[in-house]
């Protein structure tokens, strides 16, 4: 059972455009993480959000954790080709030690 | 600081053959993870070690997959015999006392 649903699955945009990708669940999480994975590499952690309603910024990336801690969004302003990659959200599995991942949003930014 | 090392980077085998992957975590990281990432999907945890003990292996297909972490450092993941559906990227990650997992580059396995 996929507990983290990411949308859209695929996004192709022009350099300079803005975009938002989403991570949704029916479960409540104590925290949520966003990773970026480039082709041929492992995922790299971008941010961890912990508090409901929390907003974190990382240069042109803005991450928000839903008030109920069931969903999260990632907004990229003025996307650049270097933003191309697979964006994964992840959260600790309730009651366990393991981390579950969504299927990811594959972003392609054209120059 | 050196990252998580994995080898080989690529492996092509025929079904029913055996294969082994190796992982060297970041020095001092007590927790080591093996994930399977099938094309178009997110990573799925196969097994998690704390030092040389298993914390979670609930999604490891134990009839064909095995993993060990001798001396609490390096780890190997073995598949015997391989099936077509085992084609995937196998990722190793490690972490210290925080939740941050550091991933290696992965091994891309193709089973023909």
mmCIF file of C-alpha atoms in Angstrom:
data_model
loop_
_atom_site.group_PDB
_atom_site.id
_atom_site.type_symbol
_atom_site.label_atom_id
_atom_site.label_comp_id
_atom_site.label_asym_id
_atom_site.label_seq_id
_atom_site.Cartn_x
_atom_site.Cartn_y
_atom_site.Cartn_z
ATOM 1 C CA UNK A 1 0.000 0.000 0.000
ATOM 2 C CA UNK A 2 1.402 3.335 -1.092
ATOM 3 C CA UNK A 3 0.940 5.697 1.840
ATOM 4 C CA UNK A 4 2.494 8.738 0.168
ATOM 5 C CA UNK A 5 0.930 9.902 -3.089
ATOM 6 C CA UNK A 6 2.933 12.358 -5.168
ATOM 7 C CA UNK A 7 1.615 14.507 -7.983
ATOM 8 C CA UNK A 8 2.166 15.151 -10.732
ATOM 9 C CA UNK A 9 4.167 12.098 -11.738
ATOM 10 C CA UNK A 10 5.950 13.985 -14.483
ATOM 11 C CA UNK A 11 6.450 17.679 -15.208
ATOM 12 C CA UNK A 12 8.243 19.312 -18.124
ATOM 13 C CA UNK A 13 8.584 23.100 -18.025
ATOM 14 C CA UNK A 14 10.624 25.932 -19.509
ATOM 15 C CA UNK A 15 13.427 27.635 -17.637
ATOM 16 C CA UNK A 16 12.084 30.531 -15.573
ATOM 17 C CA UNK A 17 8.669 29.052 -14.874
ATOM 18 C CA UNK A 18 7.302 28.367 -11.404
ATOM 19 C CA UNK A 19 5.964 25.008 -10.295
ATOM 20 C CA UNK A 20 4.498 23.192 -7.329
ATOM 21 C CA UNK A 21 4.567 19.480 -6.605
ATOM 22 C CA UNK A 22 2.557 17.725 -3.944
ATOM 23 C CA UNK A 23 2.852 14.892 -1.471
ATOM 24 C CA UNK A 24 -0.377 13.659 0.095
ATOM 25 C CA UNK A 25 -1.402 10.996 2.561
ATOM 26 C CA UNK A 26 -4.335 9.950 4.688
ATOM 27 C CA UNK A 27 -1.910 9.288 7.527
ATOM 28 C CA UNK A 28 -0.487 11.774 10.012
ATOM 29 C CA UNK A 29 3.297 11.939 10.146
ATOM 30 C CA UNK A 30 5.622 13.260 12.807
ATOM 31 C CA UNK A 31 7.874 14.658 10.098
ATOM 32 C CA UNK A 32 8.326 14.645 6.352
ATOM 33 C CA UNK A 33 11.369 14.877 4.160
ATOM 34 C CA UNK A 34 11.990 15.942 0.576
ATOM 35 C CA UNK A 35 14.814 14.454 -1.487
ATOM 36 C CA UNK A 36 16.117 15.123 -4.976
ATOM 37 C CA UNK A 37 17.557 12.279 -7.014
ATOM 38 C CA UNK A 38 19.555 12.889 -10.166
ATOM 39 C CA UNK A 39 20.053 10.196 -12.822
ATOM 40 C CA UNK A 40 22.593 7.586 -11.759
ATOM 41 C CA UNK A 41 22.768 8.898 -8.213
ATOM 42 C CA UNK A 42 21.127 8.230 -4.878
ATOM 43 C CA UNK A 43 18.587 10.606 -3.320
ATOM 44 C CA UNK A 44 19.943 13.659 -1.514
ATOM 45 C CA UNK A 45 18.045 15.171 1.389
ATOM 46 C CA UNK A 46 16.786 18.714 0.751
ATOM 47 C CA UNK A 47 14.756 19.433 3.868
ATOM 48 C CA UNK A 48 12.912 17.975 6.848
ATOM 49 C CA UNK A 49 9.673 19.563 8.061
ATOM 50 C CA UNK A 50 8.374 18.735 11.499
ATOM 51 C CA UNK A 51 5.695 21.202 12.641
ATOM 52 C CA UNK A 52 2.223 21.442 11.110
ATOM 53 C CA UNK A 53 2.038 24.572 8.936
ATOM 54 C CA UNK A 54 5.806 24.901 8.842
ATOM 55 C CA UNK A 55 7.373 26.655 5.862
ATOM 56 C CA UNK A 56 11.043 26.252 4.989
ATOM 57 C CA UNK A 57 12.954 27.966 2.213
ATOM 58 C CA UNK A 58 16.055 26.740 0.468
ATOM 59 C CA UNK A 59 17.079 29.375 -2.090
ATOM 60 C CA UNK A 60 14.370 29.142 -4.773
ATOM 61 C CA UNK A 61 12.666 26.140 -3.168
ATOM 62 C CA UNK A 62 9.838 26.586 -0.653
ATOM 63 C CA UNK A 63 8.597 23.617 1.341
ATOM 64 C CA UNK A 64 5.374 23.558 3.325
ATOM 65 C CA UNK A 65 4.033 20.968 5.749
ATOM 66 C CA UNK A 66 0.239 20.818 6.006
ATOM 67 C CA UNK A 67 -1.440 21.974 9.191
ATOM 68 C CA UNK A 68 -2.658 18.438 9.876
ATOM 69 C CA UNK A 69 0.759 16.954 9.000
ATOM 70 C CA UNK A 70 -0.775 14.757 6.292
ATOM 71 C CA UNK A 71 0.519 16.557 3.230
ATOM 72 C CA UNK A 72 3.312 18.723 1.944
ATOM 73 C CA UNK A 73 4.186 20.827 -1.056
ATOM 74 C CA UNK A 74 7.362 21.922 -2.780
ATOM 75 C CA UNK A 75 7.306 25.137 -4.778
ATOM 76 C CA UNK A 76 10.159 26.086 -7.094
ATOM 77 C CA UNK A 77 10.438 29.696 -8.263
ATOM 78 C CA UNK A 78 12.086 30.478 -11.590
ATOM 79 C CA UNK A 79 13.106 26.902 -12.326
ATOM 80 C CA UNK A 80 16.528 26.266 -13.835
ATOM 81 C CA UNK A 81 17.860 23.272 -15.813
ATOM 82 C CA UNK A 82 19.872 22.321 -12.724
ATOM 83 C CA UNK A 83 16.591 21.654 -10.913
ATOM 84 C CA UNK A 84 15.956 18.690 -13.204
ATOM 85 C CA UNK A 85 15.577 15.458 -11.268
ATOM 86 C CA UNK A 86 13.264 13.162 -9.354
ATOM 87 C CA UNK A 87 11.714 14.784 -6.284
ATOM 88 C CA UNK A 88 10.784 12.305 -3.580
ATOM 89 C CA UNK A 89 8.894 12.844 -0.375
ATOM 90 C CA UNK A 90 9.492 10.494 2.532
ATOM 91 C CA UNK A 91 8.161 10.010 6.030
ATOM 92 C CA UNK A 92 8.713 7.707 8.978
ATOM 93 C CA UNK A 93 6.336 4.757 8.908
ATOM 94 C CA UNK A 94 3.925 5.131 11.802
ATOM 95 C CA UNK A 95 5.009 3.041 14.745
ATOM 96 C CA UNK A 96 8.145 1.807 13.083
ATOM 97 C CA UNK A 97 11.696 2.772 12.402
ATOM 98 C CA UNK A 98 11.614 2.618 8.655
ATOM 99 C CA UNK A 99 11.115 5.411 6.161
ATOM 100 C CA UNK A 100 8.588 5.168 3.356
ATOM 101 C CA UNK A 101 8.964 7.012 0.089
ATOM 102 C CA UNK A 102 6.496 8.295 -2.448
ATOM 103 C CA UNK A 103 6.898 7.360 -6.113
ATOM 104 C CA UNK A 104 8.281 10.811 -6.877
ATOM 105 C CA UNK A 105 7.718 13.640 -9.329
ATOM 106 C CA UNK A 106 10.089 13.630 -12.268
ATOM 107 C CA UNK A 107 10.889 17.241 -13.236
ATOM 108 C CA UNK A 108 12.532 18.289 -16.471
ATOM 109 C CA UNK A 109 13.449 21.930 -16.940
ATOM 110 C CA UNK A 110 14.230 22.925 -20.499
ATOM 111 C CA UNK A 111 16.724 25.691 -21.223
ATOM 112 C CA UNK B 1 34.027 13.186 4.479
ATOM 113 C CA UNK B 2 33.732 10.237 2.117
ATOM 114 C CA UNK B 3 30.223 9.267 1.115
ATOM 115 C CA UNK B 4 28.534 5.891 0.949
ATOM 116 C CA UNK B 5 30.351 3.622 -1.488
ATOM 117 C CA UNK B 6 28.659 0.897 -3.504
ATOM 118 C CA UNK B 7 29.887 -1.641 -6.004
ATOM 119 C CA UNK B 8 29.435 -2.667 -8.662
ATOM 120 C CA UNK B 9 27.626 0.267 -10.285
ATOM 121 C CA UNK B 10 26.056 -1.924 -12.949
ATOM 122 C CA UNK B 11 25.366 -5.638 -13.225
ATOM 123 C CA UNK B 12 23.669 -7.686 -15.916
ATOM 124 C CA UNK B 13 22.807 -11.315 -15.212
ATOM 125 C CA UNK B 14 20.461 -13.977 -16.491
ATOM 126 C CA UNK B 15 17.507 -15.163 -14.468
ATOM 127 C CA UNK B 16 18.275 -17.885 -11.933
ATOM 128 C CA UNK B 17 21.843 -16.632 -11.554
ATOM 129 C CA UNK B 18 23.217 -15.219 -8.311
ATOM 130 C CA UNK B 19 24.475 -11.712 -7.658
ATOM 131 C CA UNK B 20 25.968 -9.811 -4.727
ATOM 132 C CA UNK B 21 26.213 -6.115 -3.984
ATOM 133 C CA UNK B 22 28.595 -4.430 -1.579
ATOM 134 C CA UNK B 23 28.165 -1.281 0.511
ATOM 135 C CA UNK B 24 30.618 0.690 2.617
ATOM 136 C CA UNK B 25 28.761 3.264 4.750
ATOM 137 C CA UNK B 26 30.022 6.583 6.024
ATOM 138 C CA UNK B 27 32.537 6.034 8.793
ATOM 139 C CA UNK B 28 30.905 5.951 12.209
ATOM 140 C CA UNK B 29 27.339 5.512 10.959
ATOM 141 C CA UNK B 30 25.656 2.821 13.013
ATOM 142 C CA UNK B 31 22.568 2.401 10.852
ATOM 143 C CA UNK B 32 22.703 0.926 7.363
ATOM 144 C CA UNK B 33 19.821 0.496 4.937
ATOM 145 C CA UNK B 34 19.295 -1.408 1.694
ATOM 146 C CA UNK B 35 16.567 -0.139 -0.619
ATOM 147 C CA UNK B 36 15.187 -1.450 -3.889
ATOM 148 C CA UNK B 37 14.090 1.180 -6.409
ATOM 149 C CA UNK B 38 12.154 -0.152 -9.384
ATOM 150 C CA UNK B 39 11.904 2.133 -12.404
ATOM 151 C CA UNK B 40 9.173 4.715 -11.887
ATOM 152 C CA UNK B 41 8.872 4.072 -8.169
ATOM 153 C CA UNK B 42 10.357 5.415 -4.978
ATOM 154 C CA UNK B 43 12.872 3.451 -2.924
ATOM 155 C CA UNK B 44 11.460 0.547 -0.909
ATOM 156 C CA UNK B 45 13.260 -0.524 2.247
ATOM 157 C CA UNK B 46 14.501 -4.104 2.104
ATOM 158 C CA UNK B 47 16.483 -4.300 5.314
ATOM 159 C CA UNK B 48 17.773 -2.004 8.042
ATOM 160 C CA UNK B 49 20.740 -2.753 10.293
ATOM 161 C CA UNK B 50 21.663 -1.095 13.581
ATOM 162 C CA UNK B 51 25.347 -1.916 13.961
ATOM 163 C CA UNK B 52 25.343 -5.610 12.968
ATOM 164 C CA UNK B 53 21.806 -6.394 14.152
ATOM 165 C CA UNK B 54 18.687 -6.391 11.971
ATOM 166 C CA UNK B 55 16.079 -3.745 12.890
ATOM 167 C CA UNK B 56 13.620 -4.369 10.067
ATOM 168 C CA UNK B 57 13.601 -6.929 7.257
ATOM 169 C CA UNK B 58 9.849 -7.228 6.844
ATOM 170 C CA UNK B 59 9.953 -6.470 3.101
ATOM 171 C CA UNK B 60 12.975 -8.610 2.274
ATOM 172 C CA UNK B 61 12.005 -11.640 0.113
ATOM 173 C CA UNK B 62 13.858 -14.052 2.339
ATOM 174 C CA UNK B 63 13.472 -17.016 -0.012
ATOM 175 C CA UNK B 64 15.917 -15.398 -2.403
ATOM 176 C CA UNK B 65 17.425 -12.314 -0.772
ATOM 177 C CA UNK B 66 19.921 -12.264 2.060
ATOM 178 C CA UNK B 67 21.997 -9.539 3.658
ATOM 179 C CA UNK B 68 24.670 -9.357 6.270
ATOM 180 C CA UNK B 69 26.662 -6.683 8.014
ATOM 181 C CA UNK B 70 29.706 -8.231 9.521
ATOM 182 C CA UNK B 71 31.500 -6.260 12.252
ATOM 183 C CA UNK B 72 28.891 -3.519 11.955
ATOM 184 C CA UNK B 73 30.578 -1.766 9.030
ATOM 185 C CA UNK B 74 30.394 -3.048 5.452
ATOM 186 C CA UNK B 75 27.370 -4.898 4.183
ATOM 187 C CA UNK B 76 26.536 -7.259 1.346
ATOM 188 C CA UNK B 77 23.169 -7.953 -0.240
ATOM 189 C CA UNK B 78 22.751 -11.188 -2.183
ATOM 190 C CA UNK B 79 20.075 -12.428 -4.542
ATOM 191 C CA UNK B 80 19.950 -16.154 -5.286
ATOM 192 C CA UNK B 81 18.374 -17.032 -7.661
ATOM 193 C CA UNK B 82 17.474 -13.806 -9.456
ATOM 194 C CA UNK B 83 14.123 -13.267 -11.172
ATOM 195 C CA UNK B 84 13.200 -10.848 -13.935
ATOM 196 C CA UNK B 85 11.268 -8.682 -11.473
ATOM 197 C CA UNK B 86 14.443 -8.106 -9.438
ATOM 198 C CA UNK B 87 15.650 -5.677 -12.111
ATOM 199 C CA UNK B 88 16.024 -2.409 -10.222
ATOM 200 C CA UNK B 89 18.494 -0.028 -8.636
ATOM 201 C CA UNK B 90 19.709 -1.222 -5.246
ATOM 202 C CA UNK B 91 20.532 1.690 -2.989
ATOM 203 C CA UNK B 92 22.519 1.594 0.211
ATOM 204 C CA UNK B 93 22.197 4.369 2.776
ATOM 205 C CA UNK B 94 23.619 5.056 6.202
ATOM 206 C CA UNK B 95 22.806 7.355 9.089
ATOM 207 C CA UNK B 96 24.178 8.291 12.476
ATOM 208 C CA UNK B 97 22.019 9.290 15.443
ATOM 209 C CA UNK B 98 19.918 11.681 13.350
ATOM 210 C CA UNK B 99 17.200 10.844 10.847
ATOM 211 C CA UNK B 100 19.262 12.009 7.893
ATOM 212 C CA UNK B 101 20.048 9.168 5.544
ATOM 213 C CA UNK B 102 22.984 9.472 3.161
ATOM 214 C CA UNK B 103 22.612 7.408 0.029
ATOM 215 C CA UNK B 104 25.194 5.797 -2.184
ATOM 216 C CA UNK B 105 24.995 5.982 -5.997
ATOM 217 C CA UNK B 106 23.287 2.602 -6.234
ATOM 218 C CA UNK B 107 23.822 -0.564 -8.245
ATOM 219 C CA UNK B 108 21.692 -0.935 -11.346
ATOM 220 C CA UNK B 109 20.761 -4.601 -11.799
ATOM 221 C CA UNK B 110 19.344 -5.930 -15.036
ATOM 222 C CA UNK B 111 18.043 -9.504 -15.049
ATOM 223 C CA UNK B 112 17.591 -10.992 -18.541
#
